[in-house]
């Protein structure tokens, strides 16, 4: 069994925090409490590196259509082991249609890395404040997601996902992608300054995963800062393997010890329109129908698909 090796890295300076607290004391109870938390928890956070490439095996099983990404991750991990250093992943942009498993892959990557996970939905983001925080002088101001994760979390290298990044919108006063020019470069990310706490934070160890349906709307300078991957829908064979693994896990989870977790061709044919992210719910429904009918195996009749999302928004099948 592979484990994550951890080293310690400070993500801010206690003297800077103390100075900031003295400057702001009394103006905002919430900000004072945030500074005091920073002082109480201290600046040191874990930076994890998987001890073996074996940690990528479950990802290859669960996300077989991500083989190109995983091959590059394996090379990065080998370099980390060879140099006895941390595993600094280049920011990743995953391109693919809805349902191919981009966010699921990122969650499993965080598990493999032995670190934390943060999801920031960009489709409704009209300002960069969610990432960078807002000035403490503003009414209702608060810390951004990046600084909050690094201060409240235990790790300096969480996996942070910016979901549907091509849908971020802004105005001439506020560009929600502007902060990424600094955050996606390790050198400048070391001195990231959240507008709310106004203290330099070392965000250089964050593992960035951005997802999008296409590169349209993403500025070229940002694309140049990332490794870009086109993620295809799983092949029929890959999708069948995913379905079998999900069903086997559900049988164990539900303690259906005498249930046959095999999937015949007729069942797989009926499951073909189902996107990978919807498979678990669909198979859970199938199990319910089979058990209600007194059977201990699935048939094609158990696959009762719900109506799709409508014209122009069809599912990505396998």
PDB file of C-alpha atoms in Angstrom:
ATOM      1  CA  UNK A   1       0.000   0.000   0.000  1.00  0.00           C
ATOM      2  CA  UNK A   2       1.390   3.389  -1.026  1.00  0.00           C
ATOM      3  CA  UNK A   3       1.338   6.315   1.384  1.00  0.00           C
ATOM      4  CA  UNK A   4       1.861  10.047   0.940  1.00  0.00           C
ATOM      5  CA  UNK A   5       5.179  11.420   2.180  1.00  0.00           C
ATOM      6  CA  UNK A   6       4.811  14.825   3.797  1.00  0.00           C
ATOM      7  CA  UNK A   7       7.183  17.693   4.430  1.00  0.00           C
ATOM      8  CA  UNK A   8       6.450  21.028   6.088  1.00  0.00           C
ATOM      9  CA  UNK A   9       6.308  24.422   4.398  1.00  0.00           C
ATOM     10  CA  UNK A  10       5.308  27.801   5.864  1.00  0.00           C
ATOM     11  CA  UNK A  11       2.597  29.550   3.870  1.00  0.00           C
ATOM     12  CA  UNK A  12       2.777  32.952   5.578  1.00  0.00           C
ATOM     13  CA  UNK A  13       4.921  34.960   8.006  1.00  0.00           C
ATOM     14  CA  UNK A  14       3.712  35.312  11.586  1.00  0.00           C
ATOM     15  CA  UNK A  15       5.302  38.757  11.939  1.00  0.00           C
ATOM     16  CA  UNK A  16       3.378  39.995   8.886  1.00  0.00           C
ATOM     17  CA  UNK A  17       0.142  38.660  10.375  1.00  0.00           C
ATOM     18  CA  UNK A  18       0.833  40.276  13.753  1.00  0.00           C
ATOM     19  CA  UNK A  19       1.557  43.614  12.069  1.00  0.00           C
ATOM     20  CA  UNK A  20      -1.626  43.376  10.007  1.00  0.00           C
ATOM     21  CA  UNK A  21      -3.646  42.606  13.136  1.00  0.00           C
ATOM     22  CA  UNK A  22      -2.241  45.651  14.914  1.00  0.00           C
ATOM     23  CA  UNK A  23      -3.059  47.894  11.949  1.00  0.00           C
ATOM     24  CA  UNK A  24      -6.639  46.682  11.651  1.00  0.00           C
ATOM     25  CA  UNK A  25      -7.535  45.977  15.267  1.00  0.00           C
ATOM     26  CA  UNK A  26     -11.044  47.190  16.125  1.00  0.00           C
ATOM     27  CA  UNK A  27     -12.147  47.966  12.572  1.00  0.00           C
ATOM     28  CA  UNK A  28     -13.566  44.527  11.792  1.00  0.00           C
ATOM     29  CA  UNK A  29     -14.197  41.819  14.401  1.00  0.00           C
ATOM     30  CA  UNK A  30     -14.333  39.208  11.633  1.00  0.00           C
ATOM     31  CA  UNK A  31     -10.963  40.232  10.209  1.00  0.00           C
ATOM     32  CA  UNK A  32      -9.405  40.358  13.682  1.00  0.00           C
ATOM     33  CA  UNK A  33     -10.686  36.843  14.332  1.00  0.00           C
ATOM     34  CA  UNK A  34      -9.182  35.663  11.042  1.00  0.00           C
ATOM     35  CA  UNK A  35      -5.770  37.099  11.924  1.00  0.00           C
ATOM     36  CA  UNK A  36      -5.957  35.550  15.382  1.00  0.00           C
ATOM     37  CA  UNK A  37      -6.748  32.193  13.822  1.00  0.00           C
ATOM     38  CA  UNK A  38      -3.686  32.541  11.577  1.00  0.00           C
ATOM     39  CA  UNK A  39      -1.542  33.238  14.621  1.00  0.00           C
ATOM     40  CA  UNK A  40      -3.074  30.376  16.590  1.00  0.00           C
ATOM     41  CA  UNK A  41      -2.730  27.718  13.902  1.00  0.00           C
ATOM     42  CA  UNK A  42       0.691  28.882  12.792  1.00  0.00           C
ATOM     43  CA  UNK A  43       2.090  29.134   9.261  1.00  0.00           C
ATOM     44  CA  UNK A  44       3.271  25.566   8.627  1.00  0.00           C
ATOM     45  CA  UNK A  45       1.333  23.251   6.330  1.00  0.00           C
ATOM     46  CA  UNK A  46       1.994  19.807   4.901  1.00  0.00           C
ATOM     47  CA  UNK A  47       3.200  19.302   1.341  1.00  0.00           C
ATOM     48  CA  UNK A  48       2.524  15.737   0.247  1.00  0.00           C
ATOM     49  CA  UNK A  49       4.172  13.517  -2.344  1.00  0.00           C
ATOM     50  CA  UNK A  50       2.897   9.990  -3.037  1.00  0.00           C
ATOM     51  CA  UNK A  51       5.564   7.463  -2.088  1.00  0.00           C
ATOM     52  CA  UNK A  52       4.909   5.282  -5.130  1.00  0.00           C
ATOM     53  CA  UNK A  53       3.415   5.427  -8.614  1.00  0.00           C
ATOM     54  CA  UNK A  54       0.982   2.766  -7.397  1.00  0.00           C
ATOM     55  CA  UNK A  55      -1.312   5.559  -6.181  1.00  0.00           C
ATOM     56  CA  UNK A  56      -2.170   6.268  -9.813  1.00  0.00           C
ATOM     57  CA  UNK A  57      -3.468   2.739 -10.430  1.00  0.00           C
ATOM     58  CA  UNK A  58      -6.965   3.405  -8.999  1.00  0.00           C
ATOM     59  CA  UNK A  59      -7.217   6.499 -11.209  1.00  0.00           C
ATOM     60  CA  UNK A  60      -6.324   4.434 -14.265  1.00  0.00           C
ATOM     61  CA  UNK A  61      -9.074   1.982 -13.317  1.00  0.00           C
ATOM     62  CA  UNK A  62     -11.730   4.575 -12.496  1.00  0.00           C
ATOM     63  CA  UNK A  63     -10.812   7.129 -15.172  1.00  0.00           C
ATOM     64  CA  UNK A  64      -9.440   5.120 -18.122  1.00  0.00           C
ATOM     65  CA  UNK A  65     -10.120   7.967 -20.575  1.00  0.00           C
ATOM     66  CA  UNK A  66      -7.557  10.127 -18.717  1.00  0.00           C
ATOM     67  CA  UNK A  67      -4.569   8.018 -19.726  1.00  0.00           C
ATOM     68  CA  UNK A  68      -2.668  10.924 -21.338  1.00  0.00           C
ATOM     69  CA  UNK A  69      -2.994  13.029 -18.175  1.00  0.00           C
ATOM     70  CA  UNK A  70      -1.976  10.115 -15.977  1.00  0.00           C
ATOM     71  CA  UNK A  71       1.081   9.333 -18.098  1.00  0.00           C
ATOM     72  CA  UNK A  72       2.328  12.906 -17.624  1.00  0.00           C
ATOM     73  CA  UNK A  73       1.540  12.799 -13.894  1.00  0.00           C
ATOM     74  CA  UNK A  74       3.538   9.583 -13.600  1.00  0.00           C
ATOM     75  CA  UNK A  75       6.576  11.262 -15.204  1.00  0.00           C
ATOM     76  CA  UNK A  76       6.262  14.225 -12.827  1.00  0.00           C
ATOM     77  CA  UNK A  77       6.084  11.858  -9.866  1.00  0.00           C
ATOM     78  CA  UNK A  78       9.156   9.957 -11.052  1.00  0.00           C
ATOM     79  CA  UNK A  79      11.089  13.236 -11.244  1.00  0.00           C
ATOM     80  CA  UNK A  80       9.991  14.117  -7.705  1.00  0.00           C
ATOM     81  CA  UNK A  81      11.259  10.770  -6.426  1.00  0.00           C
ATOM     82  CA  UNK A  82      14.515  11.016  -8.382  1.00  0.00           C
ATOM     83  CA  UNK A  83      15.297  14.440  -6.948  1.00  0.00           C
ATOM     84  CA  UNK A  84      13.868  13.700  -3.505  1.00  0.00           C
ATOM     85  CA  UNK A  85      11.698  16.807  -3.794  1.00  0.00           C
ATOM     86  CA  UNK A  86       8.035  17.659  -3.649  1.00  0.00           C
ATOM     87  CA  UNK A  87       5.702  16.857  -6.516  1.00  0.00           C
ATOM     88  CA  UNK A  88       5.065  20.217  -8.187  1.00  0.00           C
ATOM     89  CA  UNK A  89       2.324  19.620 -10.729  1.00  0.00           C
ATOM     90  CA  UNK A  90       1.968  21.992 -13.653  1.00  0.00           C
ATOM     91  CA  UNK A  91      -1.521  23.565 -13.815  1.00  0.00           C
ATOM     92  CA  UNK A  92      -3.825  21.290 -15.795  1.00  0.00           C
ATOM     93  CA  UNK A  93      -6.689  22.257 -18.117  1.00  0.00           C
ATOM     94  CA  UNK A  94      -9.093  19.392 -18.823  1.00  0.00           C
ATOM     95  CA  UNK A  95     -11.191  19.897 -21.945  1.00  0.00           C
ATOM     96  CA  UNK A  96     -14.194  17.714 -22.635  1.00  0.00           C
ATOM     97  CA  UNK A  97     -17.954  17.545 -22.836  1.00  0.00           C
ATOM     98  CA  UNK A  98     -20.217  17.437 -19.783  1.00  0.00           C
ATOM     99  CA  UNK A  99     -20.140  14.155 -17.933  1.00  0.00           C
ATOM    100  CA  UNK A 100     -16.794  12.749 -19.099  1.00  0.00           C
ATOM    101  CA  UNK A 101     -15.549  12.774 -15.490  1.00  0.00           C
ATOM    102  CA  UNK A 102     -13.317  15.858 -15.247  1.00  0.00           C
ATOM    103  CA  UNK A 103     -14.309  16.886 -11.710  1.00  0.00           C
ATOM    104  CA  UNK A 104     -14.427  13.258 -10.544  1.00  0.00           C
ATOM    105  CA  UNK A 105     -10.872  12.827 -11.810  1.00  0.00           C
ATOM    106  CA  UNK A 106      -9.719  15.886  -9.849  1.00  0.00           C
ATOM    107  CA  UNK A 107     -11.299  14.566  -6.644  1.00  0.00           C
ATOM    108  CA  UNK A 108      -9.551  11.230  -7.093  1.00  0.00           C
ATOM    109  CA  UNK A 109      -6.282  13.023  -7.830  1.00  0.00           C
ATOM    110  CA  UNK A 110      -6.519  14.816  -4.474  1.00  0.00           C
ATOM    111  CA  UNK A 111      -7.059  11.457  -2.784  1.00  0.00           C
ATOM    112  CA  UNK A 112      -4.049   9.978  -4.588  1.00  0.00           C
ATOM    113  CA  UNK A 113      -1.903  12.948  -3.576  1.00  0.00           C
ATOM    114  CA  UNK A 114      -3.024  12.595   0.042  1.00  0.00           C
ATOM    115  CA  UNK A 115      -4.193  16.196   0.179  1.00  0.00           C
ATOM    116  CA  UNK A 116      -7.340  18.345   0.331  1.00  0.00           C
ATOM    117  CA  UNK A 117      -9.773  19.313  -2.415  1.00  0.00           C
ATOM    118  CA  UNK A 118     -11.455  22.636  -3.192  1.00  0.00           C
ATOM    119  CA  UNK A 119     -14.027  23.164  -5.963  1.00  0.00           C
ATOM    120  CA  UNK A 120     -14.740  26.665  -7.275  1.00  0.00           C
ATOM    121  CA  UNK A 121     -17.542  26.871  -9.840  1.00  0.00           C
ATOM    122  CA  UNK A 122     -16.694  29.539 -12.419  1.00  0.00           C
ATOM    123  CA  UNK A 123     -19.932  29.421 -14.442  1.00  0.00           C
ATOM    124  CA  UNK A 124     -21.661  31.936 -12.163  1.00  0.00           C
ATOM    125  CA  UNK A 125     -18.550  33.879 -11.181  1.00  0.00           C
ATOM    126  CA  UNK A 126     -18.916  37.513 -12.225  1.00  0.00           C
ATOM    127  CA  UNK A 127     -15.992  38.822 -10.179  1.00  0.00           C
ATOM    128  CA  UNK A 128     -12.639  37.620  -8.965  1.00  0.00           C
ATOM    129  CA  UNK A 129     -13.512  38.172  -5.303  1.00  0.00           C
ATOM    130  CA  UNK A 130     -14.279  34.488  -4.769  1.00  0.00           C
ATOM    131  CA  UNK A 131     -10.653  33.716  -5.610  1.00  0.00           C
ATOM    132  CA  UNK A 132      -8.825  36.807  -4.329  1.00  0.00           C
ATOM    133  CA  UNK A 133     -11.086  38.071  -1.532  1.00  0.00           C
ATOM    134  CA  UNK A 134     -12.479  41.585  -1.286  1.00  0.00           C
ATOM    135  CA  UNK A 135     -11.096  44.638   0.454  1.00  0.00           C
ATOM    136  CA  UNK A 136     -11.782  44.647   4.197  1.00  0.00           C
ATOM    137  CA  UNK A 137     -13.065  48.212   3.831  1.00  0.00           C
ATOM    138  CA  UNK A 138     -16.043  46.962   1.823  1.00  0.00           C
ATOM    139  CA  UNK A 139     -19.301  46.003   3.446  1.00  0.00           C
ATOM    140  CA  UNK A 140     -19.670  42.217   3.640  1.00  0.00           C
ATOM    141  CA  UNK A 141     -16.034  41.672   2.687  1.00  0.00           C
ATOM    142  CA  UNK A 142     -14.499  38.258   3.202  1.00  0.00           C
ATOM    143  CA  UNK A 143     -11.501  36.121   2.436  1.00  0.00           C
ATOM    144  CA  UNK A 144     -11.091  34.475  -0.964  1.00  0.00           C
ATOM    145  CA  UNK A 145     -11.182  30.717  -1.482  1.00  0.00           C
ATOM    146  CA  UNK A 146      -7.431  30.379  -2.052  1.00  0.00           C
ATOM    147  CA  UNK A 147      -6.289  32.047   1.157  1.00  0.00           C
ATOM    148  CA  UNK A 148      -9.138  30.471   3.130  1.00  0.00           C
ATOM    149  CA  UNK A 149      -8.111  26.962   2.031  1.00  0.00           C
ATOM    150  CA  UNK A 150      -4.442  27.573   2.859  1.00  0.00           C
ATOM    151  CA  UNK A 151      -5.199  29.164   6.237  1.00  0.00           C
ATOM    152  CA  UNK A 152      -7.979  26.851   7.435  1.00  0.00           C
ATOM    153  CA  UNK A 153      -6.649  23.682   5.821  1.00  0.00           C
ATOM    154  CA  UNK A 154      -3.749  21.438   6.766  1.00  0.00           C
ATOM    155  CA  UNK A 155      -1.974  21.357   3.419  1.00  0.00           C
ATOM    156  CA  UNK A 156       0.050  23.772   1.289  1.00  0.00           C
ATOM    157  CA  UNK A 157      -0.661  21.701  -1.845  1.00  0.00           C
ATOM    158  CA  UNK A 158      -4.429  21.195  -2.025  1.00  0.00           C
ATOM    159  CA  UNK A 159      -6.015  20.318  -5.361  1.00  0.00           C
ATOM    160  CA  UNK A 160      -8.042  23.392  -6.352  1.00  0.00           C
ATOM    161  CA  UNK A 161     -10.484  22.944  -9.226  1.00  0.00           C
ATOM    162  CA  UNK A 162     -11.809  25.882 -11.235  1.00  0.00           C
ATOM    163  CA  UNK A 163     -14.835  24.305 -12.883  1.00  0.00           C
ATOM    164  CA  UNK A 164     -16.171  25.532 -16.244  1.00  0.00           C
ATOM    165  CA  UNK A 165     -13.552  28.250 -16.391  1.00  0.00           C
ATOM    166  CA  UNK A 166     -14.524  29.328 -19.917  1.00  0.00           C
ATOM    167  CA  UNK A 167     -17.892  30.511 -18.553  1.00  0.00           C
ATOM    168  CA  UNK A 168     -16.441  33.045 -16.114  1.00  0.00           C
ATOM    169  CA  UNK A 169     -17.672  36.531 -16.894  1.00  0.00           C
ATOM    170  CA  UNK A 170     -16.537  39.925 -15.740  1.00  0.00           C
ATOM    171  CA  UNK A 171     -16.579  43.626 -16.400  1.00  0.00           C
ATOM    172  CA  UNK A 172     -14.080  46.387 -17.070  1.00  0.00           C
ATOM    173  CA  UNK A 173     -13.737  46.780 -13.292  1.00  0.00           C
ATOM    174  CA  UNK A 174     -13.387  43.118 -12.382  1.00  0.00           C
ATOM    175  CA  UNK A 175     -11.928  40.233 -14.375  1.00  0.00           C
ATOM    176  CA  UNK A 176     -12.540  36.900 -12.584  1.00  0.00           C
ATOM    177  CA  UNK A 177      -9.545  35.357 -14.362  1.00  0.00           C
ATOM    178  CA  UNK A 178      -7.092  38.162 -13.592  1.00  0.00           C
ATOM    179  CA  UNK A 179      -5.725  36.565 -10.411  1.00  0.00           C
ATOM    180  CA  UNK A 180      -4.781  33.416 -12.314  1.00  0.00           C
ATOM    181  CA  UNK A 181      -1.956  35.187 -14.125  1.00  0.00           C
ATOM    182  CA  UNK A 182      -0.192  35.356 -10.759  1.00  0.00           C
ATOM    183  CA  UNK A 183      -1.494  32.163  -9.197  1.00  0.00           C
ATOM    184  CA  UNK A 184      -0.588  29.834 -12.056  1.00  0.00           C
ATOM    185  CA  UNK A 185       3.073  30.931 -12.018  1.00  0.00           C
ATOM    186  CA  UNK A 186       4.958  29.364  -9.052  1.00  0.00           C
ATOM    187  CA  UNK A 187       7.371  32.298  -8.737  1.00  0.00           C
ATOM    188  CA  UNK A 188       4.681  34.965  -8.409  1.00  0.00           C
ATOM    189  CA  UNK A 189       2.274  32.683  -6.528  1.00  0.00           C
ATOM    190  CA  UNK A 190       4.729  32.611  -3.618  1.00  0.00           C
ATOM    191  CA  UNK A 191       3.693  36.181  -2.805  1.00  0.00           C
ATOM    192  CA  UNK A 192      -0.048  35.989  -3.431  1.00  0.00           C
ATOM    193  CA  UNK A 193      -1.885  38.698  -1.533  1.00  0.00           C
ATOM    194  CA  UNK A 194      -5.553  38.163  -0.709  1.00  0.00           C
ATOM    195  CA  UNK A 195      -7.314  41.543  -0.698  1.00  0.00           C
ATOM    196  CA  UNK A 196      -9.187  40.811   2.517  1.00  0.00           C
ATOM    197  CA  UNK A 197      -6.325  39.805   4.806  1.00  0.00           C
ATOM    198  CA  UNK A 198      -3.631  41.849   2.967  1.00  0.00           C
ATOM    199  CA  UNK A 199      -0.865  39.430   3.978  1.00  0.00           C
ATOM    200  CA  UNK A 200       1.366  37.569   1.547  1.00  0.00           C
ATOM    201  CA  UNK A 201       0.402  33.898   1.187  1.00  0.00           C
ATOM    202  CA  UNK A 202       2.560  31.233  -0.464  1.00  0.00           C
ATOM    203  CA  UNK A 203       0.161  29.639  -2.957  1.00  0.00           C
ATOM    204  CA  UNK A 204       2.918  28.181  -5.126  1.00  0.00           C
ATOM    205  CA  UNK A 205       2.305  24.570  -4.074  1.00  0.00           C
ATOM    206  CA  UNK A 206      -1.375  24.457  -5.056  1.00  0.00           C
ATOM    207  CA  UNK A 207      -2.265  21.766  -7.606  1.00  0.00           C
ATOM    208  CA  UNK A 208      -4.462  23.605 -10.089  1.00  0.00           C
ATOM    209  CA  UNK A 209      -6.999  21.744 -12.216  1.00  0.00           C
ATOM    210  CA  UNK A 210      -9.170  23.813 -14.549  1.00  0.00           C
ATOM    211  CA  UNK A 211     -12.072  22.301 -16.488  1.00  0.00           C
ATOM    212  CA  UNK A 212     -13.781  23.580 -19.612  1.00  0.00           C
ATOM    213  CA  UNK A 213     -15.866  22.374 -22.522  1.00  0.00           C
ATOM    214  CA  UNK A 214     -13.595  24.260 -24.931  1.00  0.00           C
ATOM    215  CA  UNK A 215     -10.801  26.848 -24.948  1.00  0.00           C
ATOM    216  CA  UNK A 216     -13.116  29.509 -26.340  1.00  0.00           C
ATOM    217  CA  UNK A 217     -13.145  32.462 -23.957  1.00  0.00           C
ATOM    218  CA  UNK A 218      -9.908  31.483 -22.204  1.00  0.00           C
ATOM    219  CA  UNK A 219      -7.129  34.037 -22.900  1.00  0.00           C
ATOM    220  CA  UNK A 220      -4.046  32.687 -24.684  1.00  0.00           C
ATOM    221  CA  UNK A 221      -1.638  33.867 -21.934  1.00  0.00           C
ATOM    222  CA  UNK A 222      -3.534  31.660 -19.462  1.00  0.00           C
ATOM    223  CA  UNK A 223      -3.504  28.696 -21.829  1.00  0.00           C
ATOM    224  CA  UNK A 224       0.273  29.069 -22.081  1.00  0.00           C
ATOM    225  CA  UNK A 225       0.536  28.606 -18.309  1.00  0.00           C
ATOM    226  CA  UNK A 226      -1.184  25.213 -18.357  1.00  0.00           C
ATOM    227  CA  UNK A 227      -0.858  21.694 -19.706  1.00  0.00           C
ATOM    228  CA  UNK A 228      -3.958  21.311 -21.881  1.00  0.00           C
ATOM    229  CA  UNK A 229      -5.608  17.914 -22.373  1.00  0.00           C
ATOM    230  CA  UNK A 230      -8.543  16.880 -24.549  1.00  0.00           C
ATOM    231  CA  UNK A 231     -10.449  14.292 -22.522  1.00  0.00           C
ATOM    232  CA  UNK A 232     -12.524  11.978 -24.712  1.00  0.00           C
ATOM    233  CA  UNK A 233     -15.660  10.186 -23.631  1.00  0.00           C
ATOM    234  CA  UNK A 234     -14.817   6.631 -22.532  1.00  0.00           C
ATOM    235  CA  UNK A 235     -14.822   3.993 -25.227  1.00  0.00           C
ATOM    236  CA  UNK A 236     -17.494   1.312 -24.968  1.00  0.00           C
ATOM    237  CA  UNK A 237     -14.977  -1.087 -23.437  1.00  0.00           C
ATOM    238  CA  UNK A 238     -13.753   1.510 -20.939  1.00  0.00           C
ATOM    239  CA  UNK A 239     -17.308   2.497 -20.021  1.00  0.00           C
ATOM    240  CA  UNK A 240     -18.260  -1.140 -19.461  1.00  0.00           C
ATOM    241  CA  UNK A 241     -15.325  -1.503 -17.081  1.00  0.00           C
ATOM    242  CA  UNK A 242     -16.372   1.654 -15.209  1.00  0.00           C
ATOM    243  CA  UNK A 243     -19.950   0.369 -14.888  1.00  0.00           C
ATOM    244  CA  UNK A 244     -18.783  -3.024 -13.593  1.00  0.00           C
ATOM    245  CA  UNK A 245     -16.547  -1.408 -10.964  1.00  0.00           C
ATOM    246  CA  UNK A 246     -19.336   0.911  -9.800  1.00  0.00           C
ATOM    247  CA  UNK A 247     -21.816  -1.956  -9.558  1.00  0.00           C
ATOM    248  CA  UNK A 248     -19.372  -4.143  -7.623  1.00  0.00           C
ATOM    249  CA  UNK A 249     -18.725  -1.264  -5.188  1.00  0.00           C
ATOM    250  CA  UNK A 250     -22.473  -0.685  -4.716  1.00  0.00           C
ATOM    251  CA  UNK A 251     -23.067  -4.370  -3.992  1.00  0.00           C
ATOM    252  CA  UNK A 252     -20.436  -4.217  -1.234  1.00  0.00           C
ATOM    253  CA  UNK A 253     -21.665  -0.848   0.059  1.00  0.00           C
ATOM    254  CA  UNK A 254     -25.266  -2.072   0.300  1.00  0.00           C
ATOM    255  CA  UNK A 255     -24.237  -5.439   1.769  1.00  0.00           C
ATOM    256  CA  UNK A 256     -25.913  -7.381  -1.037  1.00  0.00           C
ATOM    257  CA  UNK A 257     -23.557 -10.294  -0.606  1.00  0.00           C
ATOM    258  CA  UNK A 258     -25.632 -12.733  -2.680  1.00  0.00           C
ATOM    259  CA  UNK A 259     -26.173 -10.329  -5.596  1.00  0.00           C
ATOM    260  CA  UNK A 260     -24.575 -11.167  -8.944  1.00  0.00           C
ATOM    261  CA  UNK A 261     -22.533  -8.083  -9.868  1.00  0.00           C
ATOM    262  CA  UNK A 262     -22.092  -9.124 -13.498  1.00  0.00           C
ATOM    263  CA  UNK A 263     -23.361  -6.953 -16.364  1.00  0.00           C
ATOM    264  CA  UNK A 264     -24.522  -8.641 -19.556  1.00  0.00           C
ATOM    265  CA  UNK A 265     -24.418  -7.136 -23.048  1.00  0.00           C
ATOM    266  CA  UNK A 266     -28.135  -6.289 -22.997  1.00  0.00           C
ATOM    267  CA  UNK A 267     -27.714  -4.264 -19.792  1.00  0.00           C
ATOM    268  CA  UNK A 268     -24.620  -2.495 -21.140  1.00  0.00           C
ATOM    269  CA  UNK A 269     -26.517  -1.623 -24.328  1.00  0.00           C
ATOM    270  CA  UNK A 270     -29.237   0.052 -22.265  1.00  0.00           C
ATOM    271  CA  UNK A 271     -26.594   1.905 -20.186  1.00  0.00           C
ATOM    272  CA  UNK A 272     -24.858   3.247 -23.299  1.00  0.00           C
ATOM    273  CA  UNK A 273     -26.484   6.747 -23.219  1.00  0.00           C
ATOM    274  CA  UNK A 274     -25.548   7.316 -19.565  1.00  0.00           C
ATOM    275  CA  UNK A 275     -22.694   9.742 -18.858  1.00  0.00           C
ATOM    276  CA  UNK A 276     -19.994   8.441 -16.483  1.00  0.00           C
ATOM    277  CA  UNK A 277     -20.956  10.915 -13.764  1.00  0.00           C
ATOM    278  CA  UNK A 278     -24.561   9.604 -13.806  1.00  0.00           C
ATOM    279  CA  UNK A 279     -23.687   5.911 -13.729  1.00  0.00           C
ATOM    280  CA  UNK A 280     -23.724   5.476  -9.961  1.00  0.00           C
ATOM    281  CA  UNK A 281     -27.232   6.903  -9.592  1.00  0.00           C
ATOM    282  CA  UNK A 282     -28.493   4.907 -12.570  1.00  0.00           C
ATOM    283  CA  UNK A 283     -27.036   1.628 -11.271  1.00  0.00           C
ATOM    284  CA  UNK A 284     -28.396   2.338  -7.793  1.00  0.00           C
ATOM    285  CA  UNK A 285     -31.861   2.658  -9.351  1.00  0.00           C
ATOM    286  CA  UNK A 286     -31.282  -0.579 -11.272  1.00  0.00           C
ATOM    287  CA  UNK A 287     -30.442  -2.415  -8.067  1.00  0.00           C
ATOM    288  CA  UNK A 288     -33.595  -1.078  -6.457  1.00  0.00           C
ATOM    289  CA  UNK A 289     -35.763  -2.351  -9.305  1.00  0.00           C
ATOM    290  CA  UNK A 290     -34.067  -5.776  -9.297  1.00  0.00           C
ATOM    291  CA  UNK A 291     -34.373  -6.261  -5.533  1.00  0.00           C
ATOM    292  CA  UNK A 292     -37.997  -5.078  -5.583  1.00  0.00           C
ATOM    293  CA  UNK A 293     -38.660  -7.716  -8.241  1.00  0.00           C
ATOM    294  CA  UNK A 294     -37.083 -10.407  -6.070  1.00  0.00           C
ATOM    295  CA  UNK A 295     -34.056 -10.917  -8.287  1.00  0.00           C
ATOM    296  CA  UNK A 296     -30.362 -11.056  -7.439  1.00  0.00           C
ATOM    297  CA  UNK A 297     -29.098  -9.956 -10.859  1.00  0.00           C
ATOM    298  CA  UNK A 298     -29.711  -7.070 -13.236  1.00  0.00           C
ATOM    299  CA  UNK A 299     -31.629  -7.297 -16.479  1.00  0.00           C
ATOM    300  CA  UNK A 300     -32.112  -4.758 -19.265  1.00  0.00           C
ATOM    301  CA  UNK A 301     -35.593  -4.068 -17.877  1.00  0.00           C
ATOM    302  CA  UNK A 302     -33.996  -2.635 -14.722  1.00  0.00           C
ATOM    303  CA  UNK A 303     -32.307   0.123 -16.725  1.00  0.00           C
ATOM    304  CA  UNK A 304     -34.987   2.822 -16.758  1.00  0.00           C
ATOM    305  CA  UNK A 305     -33.378   6.004 -18.017  1.00  0.00           C
ATOM    306  CA  UNK A 306     -34.704   9.385 -17.051  1.00  0.00           C
ATOM    307  CA  UNK A 307     -35.468  11.979 -19.763  1.00  0.00           C
ATOM    308  CA  UNK A 308     -32.436  13.897 -21.028  1.00  0.00           C
ATOM    309  CA  UNK A 309     -31.767  17.571 -20.282  1.00  0.00           C
ATOM    310  CA  UNK A 310     -33.303  18.813 -23.519  1.00  0.00           C
ATOM    311  CA  UNK A 311     -32.314  19.907 -27.051  1.00  0.00           C
ATOM    312  CA  UNK A 312     -28.705  20.911 -27.463  1.00  0.00           C
ATOM    313  CA  UNK A 313     -27.732  19.492 -24.089  1.00  0.00           C
ATOM    314  CA  UNK A 314     -27.623  15.782 -24.745  1.00  0.00           C
ATOM    315  CA  UNK A 315     -25.636  13.422 -22.606  1.00  0.00           C
ATOM    316  CA  UNK A 316     -22.207  12.159 -23.516  1.00  0.00           C
ATOM    317  CA  UNK A 317     -22.685   8.421 -23.788  1.00  0.00           C
ATOM    318  CA  UNK A 318     -20.287   5.522 -24.179  1.00  0.00           C
TER     319      UNK A 318
END
